PDB file of C-alpha atoms in Angstrom:
ATOM      1  CA  MET A   1       5.935 -39.366   9.227  1.00  0.00           C
ATOM      2  CA  ALA A   2       4.435 -38.872  12.683  1.00  0.00           C
ATOM      3  CA  PRO A   3       1.206 -36.858  12.947  1.00  0.00           C
ATOM      4  CA  PRO A   4       1.619 -33.330  14.313  1.00  0.00           C
ATOM      5  CA  ILE A   5       1.257 -33.025  18.066  1.00  0.00           C
ATOM      6  CA  ALA A   6      -1.757 -30.969  19.077  1.00  0.00           C
ATOM      7  CA  LEU A   7      -0.778 -28.071  21.335  1.00  0.00           C
ATOM      8  CA  PRO A   8      -2.975 -27.086  24.259  1.00  0.00           C
ATOM      9  CA  GLU A   9      -5.362 -24.329  23.197  1.00  0.00           C
ATOM     10  CA  THR A  10      -4.137 -21.950  25.926  1.00  0.00           C
ATOM     11  CA  PHE A  11      -0.523 -22.311  24.794  1.00  0.00           C
ATOM     12  CA  ALA A  12      -1.414 -21.975  21.096  1.00  0.00           C
ATOM     13  CA  ARG A  13      -3.360 -18.734  21.763  1.00  0.00           C
ATOM     14  CA  ALA A  14      -0.506 -17.374  23.875  1.00  0.00           C
ATOM     15  CA  VAL A  15       2.058 -18.069  21.129  1.00  0.00           C
ATOM     16  CA  THR A  16      -0.228 -16.463  18.545  1.00  0.00           C
ATOM     17  CA  GLY A  17      -0.375 -13.322  20.701  1.00  0.00           C
ATOM     18  CA  LEU A  18       3.416 -13.185  20.930  1.00  0.00           C
ATOM     19  CA  ARG A  19       3.778 -13.647  17.173  1.00  0.00           C
ATOM     20  CA  SER A  20       1.106 -11.086  16.242  1.00  0.00           C
ATOM     21  CA  ALA A  21       2.507  -7.966  17.907  1.00  0.00           C
ATOM     22  CA  ALA A  22       4.663  -5.646  15.821  1.00  0.00           C
ATOM     23  CA  PRO A  23       7.476  -3.941  17.748  1.00  0.00           C
ATOM     24  CA  ARG A  24       8.845  -0.506  16.930  1.00  0.00           C
ATOM     25  CA  PRO A  25      11.276  -0.486  13.976  1.00  0.00           C
ATOM     26  CA  GLU A  26      14.439  -0.350  16.108  1.00  0.00           C
ATOM     27  CA  ILE A  27      13.596  -3.751  17.634  1.00  0.00           C
ATOM     28  CA  THR A  28      14.155  -6.967  15.704  1.00  0.00           C
ATOM     29  CA  LEU A  29      12.482 -10.133  16.986  1.00  0.00           C
ATOM     30  CA  GLU A  30      13.416 -13.692  16.098  1.00  0.00           C
ATOM     31  CA  GLU A  31      11.971 -17.012  17.214  1.00  0.00           C
ATOM     32  CA  VAL A  32      14.649 -19.108  18.895  1.00  0.00           C
ATOM     33  CA  GLY A  33      14.811 -22.487  20.571  1.00  0.00           C
ATOM     34  CA  ALA A  34      13.178 -22.549  23.979  1.00  0.00           C
ATOM     35  CA  PRO A  35      14.460 -24.432  27.013  1.00  0.00           C
ATOM     36  CA  GLN A  36      12.815 -27.845  27.090  1.00  0.00           C
ATOM     37  CA  ARG A  37      13.159 -28.796  30.764  1.00  0.00           C
ATOM     38  CA  LEU A  38      11.364 -25.923  32.463  1.00  0.00           C
ATOM     39  CA  ALA A  39       7.810 -26.782  31.407  1.00  0.00           C
ATOM     40  CA  PRO A  40       5.986 -29.227  29.136  1.00  0.00           C
ATOM     41  CA  TYR A  41       5.524 -26.468  26.527  1.00  0.00           C
ATOM     42  CA  ALA A  42       7.825 -23.543  25.788  1.00  0.00           C
ATOM     43  CA  PHE A  43       8.308 -20.845  23.162  1.00  0.00           C
ATOM     44  CA  ALA A  44      11.053 -18.202  22.969  1.00  0.00           C
ATOM     45  CA  LEU A  45      11.884 -14.964  21.206  1.00  0.00           C
ATOM     46  CA  SER A  46      15.153 -13.089  21.088  1.00  0.00           C
ATOM     47  CA  ALA A  47      15.407  -9.362  20.464  1.00  0.00           C
ATOM     48  CA  ALA A  48      18.048  -6.940  19.332  1.00  0.00           C
ATOM     49  CA  VAL A  49      17.649  -3.185  19.674  1.00  0.00           C
ATOM     50  CA  LEU A  50      19.483  -1.069  17.116  1.00  0.00           C
ATOM     51  CA  ARG A  51      20.254   2.619  17.378  1.00  0.00           C
ATOM     52  CA  ASP A  52      22.044   4.222  14.428  1.00  0.00           C
ATOM     53  CA  GLY A  53      22.927   0.749  13.159  1.00  0.00           C
ATOM     54  CA  ASP A  54      24.570  -0.334  16.437  1.00  0.00           C
ATOM     55  CA  GLU A  55      23.176  -3.041  18.694  1.00  0.00           C
ATOM     56  CA  VAL A  56      22.557  -1.314  22.029  1.00  0.00           C
ATOM     57  CA  ALA A  57      20.442  -3.881  23.884  1.00  0.00           C
ATOM     58  CA  THR A  58      19.428  -7.515  23.617  1.00  0.00           C
ATOM     59  CA  GLY A  59      16.825  -9.658  25.254  1.00  0.00           C
ATOM     60  CA  ARG A  60      15.069 -12.948  25.408  1.00  0.00           C
ATOM     61  CA  LEU A  61      11.433 -13.651  26.266  1.00  0.00           C
ATOM     62  CA  ILE A  62      10.400 -17.198  27.100  1.00  0.00           C
ATOM     63  CA  LEU A  63       6.837 -18.435  27.420  1.00  0.00           C
ATOM     64  CA  LEU A  64       6.376 -21.480  29.628  1.00  0.00           C
ATOM     65  CA  HIS A  65       3.154 -23.476  29.857  1.00  0.00           C
ATOM     66  CA  ASP A  66       2.318 -26.269  32.240  1.00  0.00           C
ATOM     67  CA  PRO A  67      -1.334 -27.333  31.878  1.00  0.00           C
ATOM     68  CA  VAL A  68      -1.458 -28.428  35.546  1.00  0.00           C
ATOM     69  CA  GLY A  69       0.073 -25.132  36.676  1.00  0.00           C
ATOM     70  CA  HIS A  70       2.558 -24.279  39.379  1.00  0.00           C
ATOM     71  CA  GLU A  71       1.764 -22.902  42.805  1.00  0.00           C
ATOM     72  CA  ALA A  72       4.632 -20.372  42.569  1.00  0.00           C
ATOM     73  CA  TRP A  73       3.427 -19.225  39.140  1.00  0.00           C
ATOM     74  CA  GLN A  74      -0.173 -18.816  40.344  1.00  0.00           C
ATOM     75  CA  GLY A  75      -1.294 -20.057  36.924  1.00  0.00           C
ATOM     76  CA  THR A  76      -0.448 -22.242  33.935  1.00  0.00           C
ATOM     77  CA  LEU A  77       1.508 -19.675  31.879  1.00  0.00           C
ATOM     78  CA  ARG A  78       4.737 -17.938  32.849  1.00  0.00           C
ATOM     79  CA  LEU A  79       6.795 -15.328  31.015  1.00  0.00           C
ATOM     80  CA  VAL A  80      10.520 -15.165  31.741  1.00  0.00           C
ATOM     81  CA  THR A  81      12.819 -12.441  30.436  1.00  0.00           C
ATOM     82  CA  TYR A  82      16.438 -11.462  30.301  1.00  0.00           C
ATOM     83  CA  VAL A  83      17.365  -7.991  28.982  1.00  0.00           C
ATOM     84  CA  THR A  84      20.835  -6.453  28.905  1.00  0.00           C
ATOM     85  CA  ALA A  85      22.321  -3.203  27.620  1.00  0.00           C
ATOM     86  CA  GLU A  86      25.592  -1.337  27.792  1.00  0.00           C
ATOM     87  CA  LEU A  87      25.277   1.989  29.593  1.00  0.00           C
ATOM     88  CA  GLU A  88      27.272   5.147  29.982  1.00  0.00           C
ATOM     89  CA  VAL A  89      29.612   4.782  32.956  1.00  0.00           C
ATOM     90  CA  ASP A  90      27.946   7.557  34.982  1.00  0.00           C
ATOM     91  CA  LEU A  91      24.525   5.959  34.576  1.00  0.00           C
ATOM     92  CA  ALA A  92      25.792   2.440  35.310  1.00  0.00           C
ATOM     93  CA  ALA A  93      27.351   3.679  38.572  1.00  0.00           C
ATOM     94  CA  ASP A  94      24.145   5.359  39.794  1.00  0.00           C
ATOM     95  CA  PRO A  95      22.925   3.621  42.979  1.00  0.00           C
ATOM     96  CA  LEU A  96      19.315   4.335  41.943  1.00  0.00           C
ATOM     97  CA  LEU A  97      19.684   2.403  38.660  1.00  0.00           C
ATOM     98  CA  PRO A  98      18.328  -0.959  39.889  1.00  0.00           C
ATOM     99  CA  GLY A  99      15.093   0.650  41.102  1.00  0.00           C
ATOM    100  CA  VAL A 100      14.752   2.599  37.879  1.00  0.00           C
ATOM    101  CA  GLY A 101      15.388  -0.554  35.827  1.00  0.00           C
ATOM    102  CA  TRP A 102      12.680  -2.426  37.715  1.00  0.00           C
ATOM    103  CA  THR A 103      10.289   0.470  37.146  1.00  0.00           C
ATOM    104  CA  TRP A 104      11.017   0.303  33.397  1.00  0.00           C
ATOM    105  CA  LEU A 105       9.588  -3.229  33.476  1.00  0.00           C
ATOM    106  CA  THR A 106       6.564  -2.648  35.690  1.00  0.00           C
ATOM    107  CA  ASP A 107       5.631   0.660  34.028  1.00  0.00           C
ATOM    108  CA  ALA A 108       5.951  -0.906  30.553  1.00  0.00           C
ATOM    109  CA  LEU A 109       3.628  -3.763  31.486  1.00  0.00           C
ATOM    110  CA  ASP A 110       1.142  -1.361  33.099  1.00  0.00           C
ATOM    111  CA  ALA A 111       1.240   1.064  30.146  1.00  0.00           C
ATOM    112  CA  HIS A 112       0.257  -1.756  27.769  1.00  0.00           C
ATOM    113  CA  ASP A 113      -2.395  -3.167  30.132  1.00  0.00           C
ATOM    114  CA  ALA A 114      -0.418  -6.409  30.366  1.00  0.00           C
ATOM    115  CA  ARG A 115      -2.179  -7.649  33.482  1.00  0.00           C
ATOM    116  CA  HIS A 116      -0.057  -9.982  35.582  1.00  0.00           C
ATOM    117  CA  ARG A 117       0.601 -11.475  39.004  1.00  0.00           C
ATOM    118  CA  ALA A 118       3.472 -13.196  40.831  1.00  0.00           C
ATOM    119  CA  ILE A 119       6.102 -10.883  39.331  1.00  0.00           C
ATOM    120  CA  GLY A 120       9.661 -11.096  40.552  1.00  0.00           C
ATOM    121  CA  GLY A 121      13.187 -10.578  39.361  1.00  0.00           C
ATOM    122  CA  THR A 122      16.558  -8.924  39.689  1.00  0.00           C
ATOM    123  CA  VAL A 123      18.300  -5.890  38.246  1.00  0.00           C
ATOM    124  CA  THR A 124      22.084  -6.063  38.119  1.00  0.00           C
ATOM    125  CA  GLN A 125      24.422  -3.214  37.290  1.00  0.00           C
ATOM    126  CA  THR A 126      28.047  -3.919  36.509  1.00  0.00           C
ATOM    127  CA  MET A 127      31.149  -1.861  35.871  1.00  0.00           C
ATOM    128  CA  SER A 128      34.066  -3.335  33.927  1.00  0.00           C
ATOM    129  CA  THR A 129      37.533  -1.894  33.594  1.00  0.00           C
ATOM    130  CA  ARG A 130      39.710  -3.210  30.760  1.00  0.00           C
ATOM    131  CA  PHE A 131      43.422  -3.713  30.980  1.00  0.00           C
ATOM    132  CA  GLY A 132      46.288  -4.870  28.809  1.00  0.00           C
ATOM    133  CA  ASP A 133      45.555  -6.065  25.311  1.00  0.00           C
ATOM    134  CA  LEU A 134      41.759  -5.726  25.536  1.00  0.00           C
ATOM    135  CA  ALA A 135      40.671  -3.089  23.070  1.00  0.00           C
ATOM    136  CA  GLY A 136      37.904  -0.618  23.748  1.00  0.00           C
ATOM    137  CA  PRO A 137      37.034   2.023  26.266  1.00  0.00           C
ATOM    138  CA  PRO A 138      38.818   1.660  29.602  1.00  0.00           C
ATOM    139  CA  THR A 139      35.582   1.466  31.630  1.00  0.00           C
ATOM    140  CA  ALA A 140      32.154   0.181  30.602  1.00  0.00           C
ATOM    141  CA  GLY A 141      28.872  -0.329  32.391  1.00  0.00           C
ATOM    142  CA  ASP A 142      25.957  -2.689  31.879  1.00  0.00           C
ATOM    143  CA  ILE A 143      22.479  -3.309  33.183  1.00  0.00           C
ATOM    144  CA  GLU A 144      20.852  -6.716  33.246  1.00  0.00           C
ATOM    145  CA  ILE A 145      17.172  -7.252  34.028  1.00  0.00           C
ATOM    146  CA  ARG A 146      15.928 -10.774  34.765  1.00  0.00           C
ATOM    147  CA  ALA A 147      12.284 -11.209  35.619  1.00  0.00           C
ATOM    148  CA  SER A 148       9.286 -13.487  35.390  1.00  0.00           C
ATOM    149  CA  TRP A 149       5.565 -12.975  35.762  1.00  0.00           C
ATOM    150  CA  THR A 150       2.275 -14.763  35.224  1.00  0.00           C
ATOM    151  CA  PRO A 151      -0.138 -13.228  32.723  1.00  0.00           C
ATOM    152  CA  VAL A 152      -3.760 -13.251  33.918  1.00  0.00           C
ATOM    153  CA  ASN A 153      -5.019 -14.530  30.547  1.00  0.00           C
ATOM    154  CA  ASP A 154      -3.642 -16.080  27.372  1.00  0.00           C
ATOM    155  CA  ASP A 155      -3.697 -12.912  25.202  1.00  0.00           C
ATOM    156  CA  LEU A 156      -0.003 -12.104  25.335  1.00  0.00           C
ATOM    157  CA  THR A 157       0.059  -9.303  22.752  1.00  0.00           C
ATOM    158  CA  PRO A 158       0.079  -6.621  25.511  1.00  0.00           C
ATOM    159  CA  HIS A 159       2.886  -8.477  27.282  1.00  0.00           C
ATOM    160  CA  LEU A 160       5.046  -8.529  24.157  1.00  0.00           C
ATOM    161  CA  LEU A 161       4.430  -4.822  23.577  1.00  0.00           C
ATOM    162  CA  GLY A 162       5.302  -4.120  27.227  1.00  0.00           C
ATOM    163  CA  TRP A 163       8.463  -6.199  26.898  1.00  0.00           C
ATOM    164  CA  CYS A 164       9.429  -4.242  23.780  1.00  0.00           C
ATOM    165  CA  ALA A 165       8.894  -1.005  25.729  1.00  0.00           C
ATOM    166  CA  LEU A 166      11.239  -2.382  28.413  1.00  0.00           C
ATOM    167  CA  LEU A 167      13.837  -3.107  25.721  1.00  0.00           C
ATOM    168  CA  ALA A 168      13.478   0.434  24.351  1.00  0.00           C
ATOM    169  CA  SER A 169      13.871   1.992  27.811  1.00  0.00           C
ATOM    170  CA  THR A 170      16.881  -0.161  28.587  1.00  0.00           C
ATOM    171  CA  ALA A 171      18.443   0.837  25.250  1.00  0.00           C
ATOM    172  CA  GLY A 172      17.820   4.527  25.935  1.00  0.00           C
ATOM    173  CA  LEU A 173      15.450   4.989  22.993  1.00  0.00           C
ATOM    174  CA  PRO A 174      13.095   7.958  23.174  1.00  0.00           C
ATOM    175  CA  PRO A 175       9.365   7.203  23.353  1.00  0.00           C
ATOM    176  CA  PRO A 176       7.717   6.585  19.941  1.00  0.00           C
ATOM    177  CA  GLY A 177       7.127   9.849  18.103  1.00  0.00           C
ATOM    178  CA  VAL A 178       9.741  11.749  20.121  1.00  0.00           C
ATOM    179  CA  THR A 179      13.012  12.777  18.503  1.00  0.00           C
ATOM    180  CA  ALA A 180      16.025  13.035  20.750  1.00  0.00           C
ATOM    181  CA  LEU A 181      17.742  16.414  20.578  1.00  0.00           C
ATOM    182  CA  SER A 182      21.029  14.752  19.638  1.00  0.00           C
ATOM    183  CA  ASP A 183      19.281  13.192  16.593  1.00  0.00           C
ATOM    184  CA  ARG A 184      18.527  16.566  15.008  1.00  0.00           C
TER     185      ARG A 184
END
Protein backbone atom coordinates (compact mmCIF):
# COMPACT_ATOMS: atom_id res chain seq x y z
CA MET A 1 0.00 0.00 0.00
CA ALA A 2 1.41 3.38 -1.01
CA PRO A 3 1.75 6.05 1.69
CA PRO A 4 -0.86 8.82 1.55
CA ILE A 5 0.14 11.83 -0.52
CA ALA A 6 0.52 14.97 1.57
CA LEU A 7 -1.67 17.79 0.26
CA PRO A 8 -0.39 21.35 0.23
CA GLU A 9 -1.47 23.13 3.41
CA THR A 10 -3.27 25.90 1.47
CA PHE A 11 -5.34 23.37 -0.47
CA ALA A 12 -6.11 21.28 2.64
CA ARG A 13 -7.35 24.39 4.53
CA ALA A 14 -9.44 25.46 1.55
CA VAL A 15 -11.11 22.03 1.29
CA THR A 16 -11.77 22.04 5.04
CA GLY A 17 -13.53 25.39 4.67
CA LEU A 18 -15.73 24.04 1.88
CA ARG A 19 -16.60 20.94 3.90
CA SER A 20 -17.33 22.82 7.14
CA ALA A 21 -20.09 25.17 5.98
CA ALA A 22 -23.69 24.06 6.47
CA PRO A 23 -26.08 25.21 3.73
CA ARG A 24 -29.75 25.97 4.29
CA PRO A 25 -31.95 22.84 4.47
CA GLU A 26 -33.27 23.12 0.90
CA ILE A 27 -29.73 22.67 -0.48
CA THR A 28 -28.07 19.26 -0.57
CA LEU A 29 -24.31 19.11 -1.13
CA GLU A 30 -22.32 16.10 -2.25
CA GLU A 31 -18.61 15.65 -2.91
CA VAL A 32 -18.04 14.56 -6.50
CA GLY A 33 -15.05 13.81 -8.67
CA ALA A 34 -13.14 16.90 -9.72
CA PRO A 35 -11.58 17.48 -13.13
CA GLN A 36 -7.97 16.32 -13.01
CA ARG A 37 -6.42 18.28 -15.89
CA LEU A 38 -7.17 21.85 -14.87
CA ALA A 39 -4.78 22.11 -11.92
CA PRO A 40 -2.47 19.89 -9.88
CA TYR A 41 -5.06 19.75 -7.07
CA ALA A 42 -8.84 19.89 -7.38
CA PHE A 43 -11.93 19.31 -5.25
CA ALA A 44 -15.60 19.49 -6.30
CA LEU A 45 -19.07 19.69 -4.82
CA SER A 46 -22.41 19.28 -6.52
CA ALA A 47 -25.62 20.80 -5.21
CA ALA A 48 -29.31 20.23 -5.65
CA VAL A 49 -31.91 22.74 -4.50
CA LEU A 50 -35.29 21.32 -3.54
CA ARG A 51 -38.52 23.24 -3.18
CA ASP A 52 -41.59 21.27 -2.09
CA GLY A 53 -39.74 18.05 -2.91
CA ASP A 54 -38.93 19.11 -6.49
CA GLU A 55 -35.42 19.80 -7.74
CA VAL A 56 -35.50 23.41 -8.94
CA ALA A 57 -31.80 24.19 -9.38
CA THR A 58 -28.47 22.40 -9.55
CA GLY A 59 -24.88 23.47 -9.38
CA ARG A 60 -21.29 22.48 -9.19
CA LEU A 61 -18.45 24.23 -7.37
CA ILE A 62 -14.88 23.28 -8.20
CA LEU A 63 -11.81 24.32 -6.24
CA LEU A 64 -8.58 24.40 -8.22
CA HIS A 65 -5.14 24.80 -6.66
CA ASP A 66 -1.84 25.30 -8.41
CA PRO A 67 0.96 25.98 -5.90
CA VAL A 68 2.88 28.05 -8.49
CA GLY A 69 -0.24 30.05 -9.34
CA HIS A 70 -1.57 31.42 -12.59
CA GLU A 71 -1.26 34.97 -13.83
CA ALA A 72 -4.91 35.01 -14.98
CA TRP A 73 -6.06 33.70 -11.59
CA GLN A 74 -4.01 36.30 -9.69
CA GLY A 75 -3.34 33.63 -7.06
CA THR A 76 -2.94 29.92 -6.37
CA LEU A 77 -6.61 29.06 -5.69
CA ARG A 78 -9.52 29.37 -8.10
CA LEU A 79 -13.22 28.65 -7.62
CA VAL A 80 -15.26 27.69 -10.68
CA THR A 81 -19.03 27.31 -10.68
CA TYR A 82 -21.88 26.24 -12.87
CA VAL A 83 -25.47 26.84 -11.67
CA THR A 84 -28.65 26.19 -13.64
CA ALA A 85 -32.37 26.46 -12.92
CA GLU A 86 -35.62 26.25 -14.81
CA LEU A 87 -37.54 29.52 -14.77
CA GLU A 88 -41.02 30.73 -15.52
CA VAL A 89 -41.25 31.67 -19.20
CA ASP A 90 -41.91 35.37 -18.51
CA LEU A 91 -38.84 35.62 -16.29
CA ALA A 92 -36.62 33.65 -18.68
CA ALA A 93 -37.57 36.02 -21.52
CA ASP A 94 -36.73 39.18 -19.54
CA PRO A 95 -33.82 41.00 -21.23
CA LEU A 96 -32.61 42.18 -17.80
CA LEU A 97 -32.21 38.59 -16.51
CA PRO A 98 -28.50 38.17 -17.32
CA GLY A 99 -27.58 41.29 -15.34
CA VAL A 100 -29.79 40.22 -12.46
CA GLY A 101 -28.26 36.72 -12.51
CA TRP A 102 -24.75 38.17 -12.35
CA THR A 103 -25.80 40.38 -9.44
CA TRP A 104 -27.11 37.30 -7.60
CA LEU A 105 -23.53 35.98 -7.66
CA THR A 106 -21.67 39.16 -6.77
CA ASP A 107 -24.16 40.21 -4.08
CA ALA A 108 -24.08 36.71 -2.53
CA LEU A 109 -20.29 36.76 -2.31
CA ASP A 110 -20.30 40.30 -0.89
CA ALA A 111 -23.05 39.50 1.64
CA HIS A 112 -20.95 36.64 3.05
CA ASP A 113 -17.71 38.66 3.00
CA ALA A 114 -16.24 36.18 0.50
CA ARG A 115 -13.43 38.46 -0.61
CA HIS A 116 -12.24 37.77 -4.14
CA ARG A 117 -10.52 39.11 -7.24
CA ALA A 118 -10.31 38.26 -10.95
CA ILE A 119 -14.01 37.37 -11.18
CA GLY A 120 -15.53 36.63 -14.55
CA GLY A 121 -18.25 34.58 -16.13
CA THR A 122 -21.36 34.33 -18.25
CA VAL A 123 -25.10 34.25 -17.68
CA THR A 124 -27.14 32.48 -20.33
CA GLN A 125 -30.91 32.49 -20.63
CA THR A 126 -32.63 30.02 -22.90
CA MET A 127 -36.16 29.40 -24.09
CA SER A 128 -37.20 25.97 -25.34
CA THR A 129 -40.37 25.07 -27.16
CA ARG A 130 -41.36 21.40 -27.27
CA PHE A 131 -43.01 19.72 -30.19
CA GLY A 132 -44.33 16.31 -31.16
CA ASP A 133 -43.94 13.45 -28.74
CA LEU A 134 -41.99 15.39 -26.09
CA ALA A 135 -44.10 15.56 -22.97
CA GLY A 136 -44.26 18.58 -20.73
CA PRO A 137 -45.14 22.22 -20.96
CA PRO A 138 -44.95 23.66 -24.47
CA THR A 139 -42.42 26.36 -23.54
CA ALA A 140 -39.75 26.35 -20.82
CA GLY A 141 -37.01 28.72 -19.79
CA ASP A 142 -33.66 28.26 -18.08
CA ILE A 143 -30.85 30.31 -16.64
CA GLU A 144 -27.27 29.14 -16.51
CA ILE A 145 -24.55 30.95 -14.56
CA ARG A 146 -20.91 30.03 -15.18
CA ALA A 147 -18.27 31.93 -13.27
CA SER A 148 -14.86 31.76 -11.66
CA TRP A 149 -13.05 33.87 -9.11
CA THR A 150 -9.95 33.87 -6.95
CA PRO A 151 -10.46 33.95 -3.19
CA VAL A 152 -8.06 36.31 -1.40
CA ASN A 153 -7.27 33.72 1.29
CA ASP A 154 -7.72 30.00 1.90
CA ASP A 155 -10.74 30.24 4.26
CA LEU A 156 -13.42 29.23 1.79
CA THR A 157 -16.34 28.92 4.22
CA PRO A 158 -17.69 32.38 3.21
CA HIS A 159 -17.35 31.44 -0.46
CA LEU A 160 -19.39 28.26 0.00
CA LEU A 161 -22.08 30.17 1.89
CA GLY A 162 -22.12 32.81 -0.87
CA TRP A 163 -22.39 30.09 -3.50
CA CYS A 164 -25.31 28.54 -1.62
CA ALA A 165 -26.99 31.97 -1.55
CA LEU A 166 -26.51 32.14 -5.33
CA LEU A 167 -28.15 28.71 -5.66
CA ALA A 168 -31.08 29.86 -3.49
CA SER A 169 -31.57 33.04 -5.54
CA THR A 170 -31.39 31.13 -8.80
CA ALA A 171 -33.96 28.64 -7.47
CA GLY A 172 -36.29 31.45 -6.40
CA LEU A 173 -36.11 30.60 -2.69
CA PRO A 174 -37.03 33.38 -0.28
CA PRO A 175 -34.28 34.65 2.03
CA PRO A 176 -33.80 32.55 5.21
CA GLY A 177 -36.51 33.31 7.76
CA VAL A 178 -38.91 34.71 5.17
CA THR A 179 -42.01 32.75 4.18
CA ALA A 180 -43.30 33.24 0.68
CA LEU A 181 -46.95 34.28 0.56
CA SER A 182 -47.78 31.30 -1.65
CA ASP A 183 -46.40 28.99 1.09
CA ARG A 184 -49.03 30.05 3.62
